[in-house]
């Protein structure tokens, strides 16, 4: 089990001024922030990131949303990071998310759901690579 996962504070999180509040929830839950940046995704970059959803009916809207403003990708570290972080963010649809989860607390809708979390160790490694170069990760953390 890997100890790393990728979070993204999505454009609605940034627009609502919730960057600080959401990062506090994450660190209070026991995660360590090991790399972080603010980026505005291009359609190509967002499309590559969400490649697995490209046949889904919501794909076009998802790309519009993810490119609608800056977002904040974050590399997080904790034991069993992927599973623990999915628990903290809650279900994709905020109406179905458990009480106290980040999506339950802050998200508007199944699309505008504030935050991303990797769904497997393999995808976490790929997604970290989508936003952070090997050189950057080495310079930041030595990995
Ligand atoms: P996840 O973010 O909980 O892993 P996924 O099924 O991987 O959920 O979907 C990726 C993102 O696509 C979601 O976080 C949400 O922003 C958007 N999305 C998922 N399902 C729907 C839908 O049914 N309608 C609109 N947007 C959706
Ligand atoms: Mg997913």
Coordinates of N, CA and C and ligand atoms in Angstrom, one line a residue:
X1 N 0.8 -1.2 0.0 CA 0.0 0.0 0.0 C 0.9 1.3 0.0
X2 N 0.5 2.1 -0.9 CA 1.4 3.4 -1.0 C 0.9 4.4 0.0
X3 N 1.9 5.3 0.4 CA 1.5 6.3 1.4 C 1.2 7.6 0.7
X4 N 1.1 7.6 -0.6 CA 0.8 8.9 -1.3 C -0.4 8.9 -2.1
X5 N -1.1 10.1 -2.2 CA -2.3 10.3 -3.1 C -2.2 11.7 -3.6
X6 N -3.0 11.9 -4.7 CA -3.2 13.2 -5.3 C -4.5 13.8 -5.0
X7 N -4.6 15.0 -4.4 CA -5.8 15.7 -4.3 C -5.8 16.9 -5.3
X8 N -7.0 17.3 -5.7 CA -7.1 18.6 -6.4 C -8.2 19.4 -5.8
X9 N -7.8 20.6 -5.3 CA -8.9 21.5 -4.9 C -9.4 22.1 -6.3
X10 N -10.6 21.8 -6.6 CA -11.2 22.1 -7.9 C -11.5 23.6 -8.0
X11 N -11.8 24.1 -9.3 CA -12.1 25.5 -9.4 C -13.2 26.1 -8.5
X12 N -14.2 25.3 -8.2 CA -15.3 25.9 -7.3 C -14.7 26.1 -5.9
X13 N -13.8 25.2 -5.5 CA -13.2 25.4 -4.1 C -12.4 26.7 -4.1
X14 N -11.6 26.9 -5.2 CA -10.8 28.1 -5.2 C -11.7 29.4 -5.3
X15 N -12.7 29.3 -6.2 CA -13.7 30.5 -6.3 C -14.4 30.8 -5.0
X16 N -14.7 29.8 -4.2 CA -15.5 30.1 -3.0 C -14.6 30.5 -1.8
X17 N -13.3 30.6 -2.1 CA -12.3 31.0 -1.0 C -12.1 30.0 0.0
X18 N -12.2 28.7 -0.4 CA -12.1 27.6 0.6 C -10.8 26.9 0.7
X19 N -9.8 27.4 0.0 CA -8.5 26.7 -0.1 C -8.0 26.4 1.3
X20 N -7.9 27.5 2.2 CA -7.4 27.3 3.5 C -8.2 26.4 4.4
X21 N -9.5 26.6 4.3 CA -10.4 25.8 5.2 C -10.3 24.3 4.8
X22 N -10.2 24.0 3.5 CA -10.2 22.6 3.1 C -8.8 22.0 3.4
X23 N -7.8 22.7 3.2 CA -6.4 22.2 3.5 C -6.3 21.9 5.0
X24 N -6.9 22.8 5.8 CA -6.9 22.5 7.3 C -7.7 21.2 7.6
X25 N -8.8 21.0 7.0 CA -9.5 19.7 7.2 C -8.6 18.5 6.9
X26 N -7.9 18.7 5.8 CA -7.0 17.6 5.3 C -5.9 17.3 6.3
X27 N -5.2 18.4 6.8 CA -4.1 18.2 7.7 C -4.6 17.8 9.1
X28 N -5.7 18.3 9.5 CA -6.3 17.9 10.8 C -6.6 16.4 10.8
X29 N -6.9 15.8 9.6 CA -7.2 14.4 9.5 C -5.9 13.5 9.5
X30 N -4.7 14.2 9.5 CA -3.5 13.4 9.6 C -2.7 13.3 8.4
X31 N -3.1 14.0 7.3 CA -2.3 14.0 6.1 C -1.2 15.1 6.1
X32 N -0.1 14.8 5.5 CA 1.0 15.8 5.4 C 1.0 16.3 3.9
X33 N 1.0 17.6 3.7 CA 1.2 18.2 2.4 C 2.6 18.1 2.0
X34 N 2.9 17.4 0.9 CA 4.3 17.2 0.5 C 4.6 18.0 -0.8
X35 N 3.6 18.4 -1.6 CA 3.9 19.2 -2.8 C 2.5 19.9 -3.1
X36 N 2.6 21.1 -3.6 CA 1.4 21.9 -3.9 C 1.7 23.0 -4.9
X37 N 0.7 23.2 -5.8 CA 0.8 24.3 -6.8 C -0.5 24.8 -7.2
X38 N -0.6 26.0 -7.8 CA -1.9 26.4 -8.4 C -1.7 26.4 -9.9
X39 N -2.6 25.8 -10.6 CA -2.6 25.8 -12.1 C -3.9 26.0 -12.7
X40 N -3.9 26.6 -14.0 CA -5.2 26.6 -14.7 C -5.1 25.6 -15.8
X41 N -5.9 24.6 -15.8 CA -5.8 23.5 -16.7 C -6.2 23.9 -18.1
X42 N -5.6 23.4 -19.1 CA -6.0 23.6 -20.5 C -7.0 22.5 -20.8
X43 N -7.8 22.6 -21.9 CA -8.7 21.5 -22.2 C -8.0 20.2 -22.5
X44 N -6.8 20.3 -23.1 CA -6.0 19.1 -23.4 C -5.6 18.4 -22.1
X45 N -5.1 19.2 -21.2 CA -4.6 18.7 -19.9 C -5.7 18.0 -19.1
X46 N -6.8 18.8 -19.0 CA -8.0 18.2 -18.2 C -8.5 16.9 -18.9
X47 N -8.6 17.0 -20.3 CA -9.0 15.8 -21.0 C -8.1 14.6 -20.8
X48 N -6.8 14.8 -20.7 CA -5.9 13.7 -20.4 C -6.0 13.2 -19.0
X49 N -6.2 14.1 -18.1 CA -6.4 13.7 -16.7 C -7.6 12.8 -16.5
X50 N -8.7 13.2 -17.2 CA -10.0 12.5 -17.0 C -10.3 11.6 -18.2
X51 N -9.2 11.1 -18.9 CA -9.3 10.2 -20.1 C -10.2 9.1 -19.8
X52 N -10.2 8.4 -18.7 CA -11.1 7.3 -18.4 C -12.6 7.6 -18.5
X53 N -12.9 8.9 -18.4 CA -14.3 9.3 -18.5 C -14.7 9.8 -19.8
X54 N -13.9 9.7 -20.8 CA -14.2 10.4 -22.1 C -15.4 9.9 -22.8
X55 N -15.9 8.7 -22.6 CA -17.1 8.3 -23.2 C -18.4 8.6 -22.4
X56 N -18.2 9.1 -21.2 CA -19.3 9.4 -20.3 C -20.1 10.6 -20.8
X57 N -21.4 10.7 -20.6 CA -22.2 11.8 -21.1 C -21.8 13.1 -20.5
X58 N -21.2 13.1 -19.3 CA -20.9 14.4 -18.6 C -19.5 14.8 -18.9
X59 N -18.8 14.1 -19.8 CA -17.3 14.5 -20.1 C -17.1 15.9 -20.5
X60 N -17.9 16.4 -21.5 CA -17.8 17.8 -22.0 C -17.9 18.8 -20.9
X61 N -19.0 18.6 -20.0 CA -19.2 19.5 -18.9 C -18.1 19.5 -17.9
X62 N -17.6 18.3 -17.7 CA -16.5 18.1 -16.7 C -15.3 18.9 -17.1
X63 N -15.0 18.8 -18.4 CA -13.8 19.6 -18.9 C -14.0 21.1 -18.8
X64 N -15.3 21.5 -19.1 CA -15.6 22.9 -19.0 C -15.4 23.4 -17.5
X65 N -15.9 22.6 -16.6 CA -15.8 22.9 -15.2 C -14.3 22.9 -14.7
X66 N -13.6 21.9 -15.1 CA -12.2 21.8 -14.6 C -11.3 22.9 -15.2
X67 N -11.7 23.5 -16.3 CA -10.9 24.5 -17.0 C -11.5 25.9 -16.7
X68 N -12.5 26.0 -15.8 CA -13.2 27.3 -15.6 C -12.5 28.3 -14.7
X69 N -11.4 27.8 -14.1 CA -10.6 28.7 -13.2 C -9.4 27.9 -12.7
X70 N -8.6 28.5 -11.9 CA -7.4 27.8 -11.4 C -7.8 26.7 -10.4
X71 N -7.0 25.7 -10.3 CA -7.2 24.6 -9.3 C -5.9 24.4 -8.6
X72 N -5.9 23.6 -7.5 CA -4.7 23.4 -6.7 C -4.5 21.9 -6.5
X73 N -3.6 21.3 -7.3 CA -3.2 19.9 -7.1 C -2.2 19.9 -5.9
X74 N -2.4 18.8 -5.1 CA -1.6 18.6 -3.8 C -1.2 17.2 -3.7
X75 N 0.1 16.9 -3.4 CA 0.5 15.6 -3.1 C 0.4 15.4 -1.6
X76 N -0.3 14.4 -1.2 CA -0.5 14.1 0.3 C 0.1 12.8 0.7
X77 N 0.6 12.8 1.9 CA 1.2 11.6 2.5 C 0.5 11.2 3.8
X78 N 0.3 9.9 3.9 CA -0.3 9.3 5.1 C -0.3 7.8 4.9
X79 N -0.3 7.0 6.0 CA -0.4 5.6 5.7 C -1.7 5.3 5.0
X80 N -1.7 4.3 4.1 CA -2.9 4.0 3.4 C -3.6 5.2 2.8
X81 N -2.9 6.1 2.1 CA -3.3 7.4 1.7 C -4.6 7.4 0.9
X82 N -4.6 6.6 -0.2 CA -5.7 6.6 -1.1 C -7.0 6.3 -0.4
X83 N -7.1 5.3 0.3 CA -8.3 4.9 1.0 C -8.7 5.9 2.1
X84 N -7.8 6.3 2.9 CA -8.1 7.2 3.9 C -8.6 8.6 3.3
X85 N -8.0 9.0 2.2 CA -8.4 10.3 1.6 C -9.8 10.2 1.0
X86 N -10.1 9.0 0.3 CA -11.4 8.9 -0.2 C -12.5 8.9 0.9
X87 N -12.1 8.4 2.0 CA -13.1 8.4 3.2 C -13.3 9.9 3.6
X88 N -12.2 10.6 3.7 CA -12.3 12.0 4.1 C -13.1 12.9 3.1
X89 N -13.0 12.6 1.8 CA -13.7 13.5 0.9 C -15.2 13.1 0.7
X90 N -15.5 11.8 0.9 CA -16.9 11.4 0.8 C -17.3 11.0 -0.7
X91 N -18.6 10.6 -0.8 CA -19.1 10.1 -2.1 C -19.0 11.2 -3.2
X92 N -18.9 10.8 -4.4 CA -18.9 11.8 -5.6 C -20.1 12.8 -5.5
X93 N -21.3 12.2 -5.2 CA -22.5 13.0 -5.1 C -22.6 13.5 -3.7
X94 N -22.5 14.8 -3.4 CA -22.4 15.3 -2.0 C -23.7 15.0 -1.3
X95 N -24.8 14.8 -2.0 CA -26.0 14.4 -1.2 C -25.9 13.0 -0.7
X96 N -25.0 12.2 -1.2 CA -24.8 10.8 -0.7 C -23.6 10.7 0.2
X97 N -22.9 11.8 0.3 CA -21.7 11.8 1.1 C -22.0 11.7 2.6
X98 N -21.2 11.0 3.4 CA -21.4 10.9 4.9 C -21.2 12.3 5.5
X99 N -21.9 12.5 6.6 CA -21.7 13.7 7.5 C -20.2 13.9 7.8
X100 N -19.8 15.2 7.8 CA -18.4 15.5 8.2 C -17.4 15.4 7.0
X101 N -17.8 14.8 5.9 CA -16.9 14.7 4.8 C -16.8 16.0 4.1
X102 N -15.7 16.2 3.4 CA -15.4 17.5 2.7 C -16.5 17.8 1.7
X103 N -16.9 16.8 0.9 CA -17.9 17.0 -0.1 C -19.3 17.3 0.5
X104 N -19.6 16.6 1.6 CA -20.9 16.9 2.3 C -20.9 18.3 2.9
X105 N -19.8 18.8 3.4 CA -19.7 20.1 4.0 C -19.7 21.2 3.0
X106 N -19.0 21.0 1.8 CA -18.8 22.2 1.0 C -19.3 22.1 -0.5
X107 N -19.7 20.9 -1.0 CA -20.0 20.7 -2.4 C -21.4 21.0 -2.7
X108 N -21.6 21.5 -4.0 CA -22.9 22.0 -4.5 C -23.6 20.8 -5.1
X109 N -22.9 20.0 -6.0 CA -23.6 19.1 -6.9 C -22.6 18.0 -7.2
X110 N -23.1 17.0 -7.9 CA -22.3 15.8 -8.3 C -21.1 16.3 -9.2
X111 N -21.3 17.4 -10.0 CA -20.2 17.8 -10.8 C -19.3 18.8 -10.0
X112 N -19.9 19.8 -9.4 CA -19.2 20.8 -8.7 C -19.0 20.3 -7.3
X113 N -18.0 19.4 -7.1 CA -17.9 18.7 -5.8 C -16.6 19.0 -5.1
X114 N -16.0 20.1 -5.4 CA -14.9 20.7 -4.6 C -13.5 20.1 -4.7
X115 N -13.5 18.8 -4.7 CA -12.2 18.1 -4.5 C -12.1 16.8 -5.3
X116 N -10.9 16.5 -5.7 CA -10.6 15.2 -6.3 C -9.7 14.4 -5.4
X117 N -9.8 13.1 -5.4 CA -8.9 12.2 -4.7 C -8.7 11.0 -5.6
X118 N -7.4 10.5 -5.7 CA -7.1 9.3 -6.5 C -7.9 8.1 -6.0
X119 N -8.1 7.2 -6.9 CA -8.9 6.0 -6.5 C -8.1 4.7 -6.4
X120 N -6.8 4.8 -6.7 CA -6.0 3.6 -6.5 C -4.5 4.0 -6.4
X121 N -3.7 3.2 -5.9 CA -2.3 3.5 -5.8 C -1.7 3.8 -7.2
X122 N -2.1 2.9 -8.2 CA -1.6 3.1 -9.6 C -2.0 4.4 -10.1
X123 N -3.3 4.8 -10.0 CA -3.7 6.1 -10.5 C -3.1 7.3 -9.7
X124 N -2.9 7.1 -8.4 CA -2.2 8.2 -7.7 C -0.9 8.5 -8.3
X125 N -0.1 7.4 -8.6 CA 1.3 7.6 -9.1 C 1.2 8.4 -10.5
X126 N 0.2 7.9 -11.3 CA 0.0 8.6 -12.6 C -0.4 10.0 -12.5
X127 N -1.4 10.3 -11.6 CA -1.9 11.6 -11.4 C -0.9 12.6 -10.8
X128 N -0.1 12.1 -9.9 CA 1.0 12.9 -9.3 C 1.9 13.3 -10.5
X129 N 2.2 12.4 -11.4 CA 3.0 12.7 -12.6 C 2.4 13.6 -13.6
X130 N 1.1 13.7 -13.5 CA 0.4 14.6 -14.4 C 0.7 16.1 -14.0
X131 N 0.9 16.4 -12.8 CA 1.0 17.7 -12.3 C 2.4 18.1 -11.8
X132 N 3.2 17.1 -11.4 CA 4.5 17.4 -10.8 C 5.6 16.6 -11.6
X133 N 6.6 17.3 -12.1 CA 7.7 16.6 -12.8 C 8.6 15.9 -11.8
X134 N 9.3 14.9 -12.2 CA 10.2 14.2 -11.4 C 11.2 15.1 -10.7
X135 N 11.7 16.1 -11.5 CA 12.6 17.1 -11.0 C 12.0 17.9 -9.9
X136 N 10.8 18.3 -10.1 CA 10.1 19.1 -9.0 C 10.0 18.3 -7.8
X137 N 9.5 17.1 -7.9 CA 9.3 16.2 -6.7 C 10.6 16.0 -6.0
X138 N 11.7 15.8 -6.8 CA 13.0 15.6 -6.2 C 13.5 16.8 -5.5
X139 N 13.3 18.0 -6.1 CA 13.7 19.3 -5.5 C 12.9 19.5 -4.2
X140 N 11.6 19.2 -4.2 CA 10.7 19.5 -3.1 C 11.0 18.5 -1.9
X141 N 11.0 17.2 -2.3 CA 11.0 16.1 -1.2 C 12.0 15.0 -1.4
X142 N 12.8 15.1 -2.4 CA 13.7 14.0 -2.6 C 13.2 12.7 -3.1
X143 N 11.9 12.7 -3.6 CA 11.4 11.5 -4.3 C 10.9 11.8 -5.7
Ligands
LIG1 P1 -14.8 10.8 -8.1 O1 -14.2 12.2 -8.3 O2 -15.6 10.7 -6.8 O3 -13.7 9.8 -8.2 P2 -15.6 10.0 -10.8 O4 -16.7 9.1 -11.0 O5 -14.2 9.6 -11.0 O6 -15.8 10.6 -9.3 O7 -16.0 11.3 -11.6 C1 -15.0 12.3 -11.8 C2 -15.6 13.7 -11.7 O8 -16.6 13.9 -12.7 C3 -16.5 13.9 -10.4 O9 -15.7 14.2 -9.3 C4 -17.4 15.0 -10.8 O10 -16.8 16.3 -10.8 C5 -17.7 14.6 -12.2 N1 -18.9 13.7 -12.3 C6 -19.0 12.4 -12.0 N2 -20.2 11.9 -12.2 C7 -20.9 12.9 -12.7 C8 -22.3 13.0 -13.2 O11 -23.1 12.1 -13.2 N3 -22.7 14.2 -13.7 C9 -21.8 15.3 -13.7 N4 -20.5 15.2 -13.3 C10 -20.1 14.1 -12.8
LIG2 MG1 -12.5 9.2 -9.9

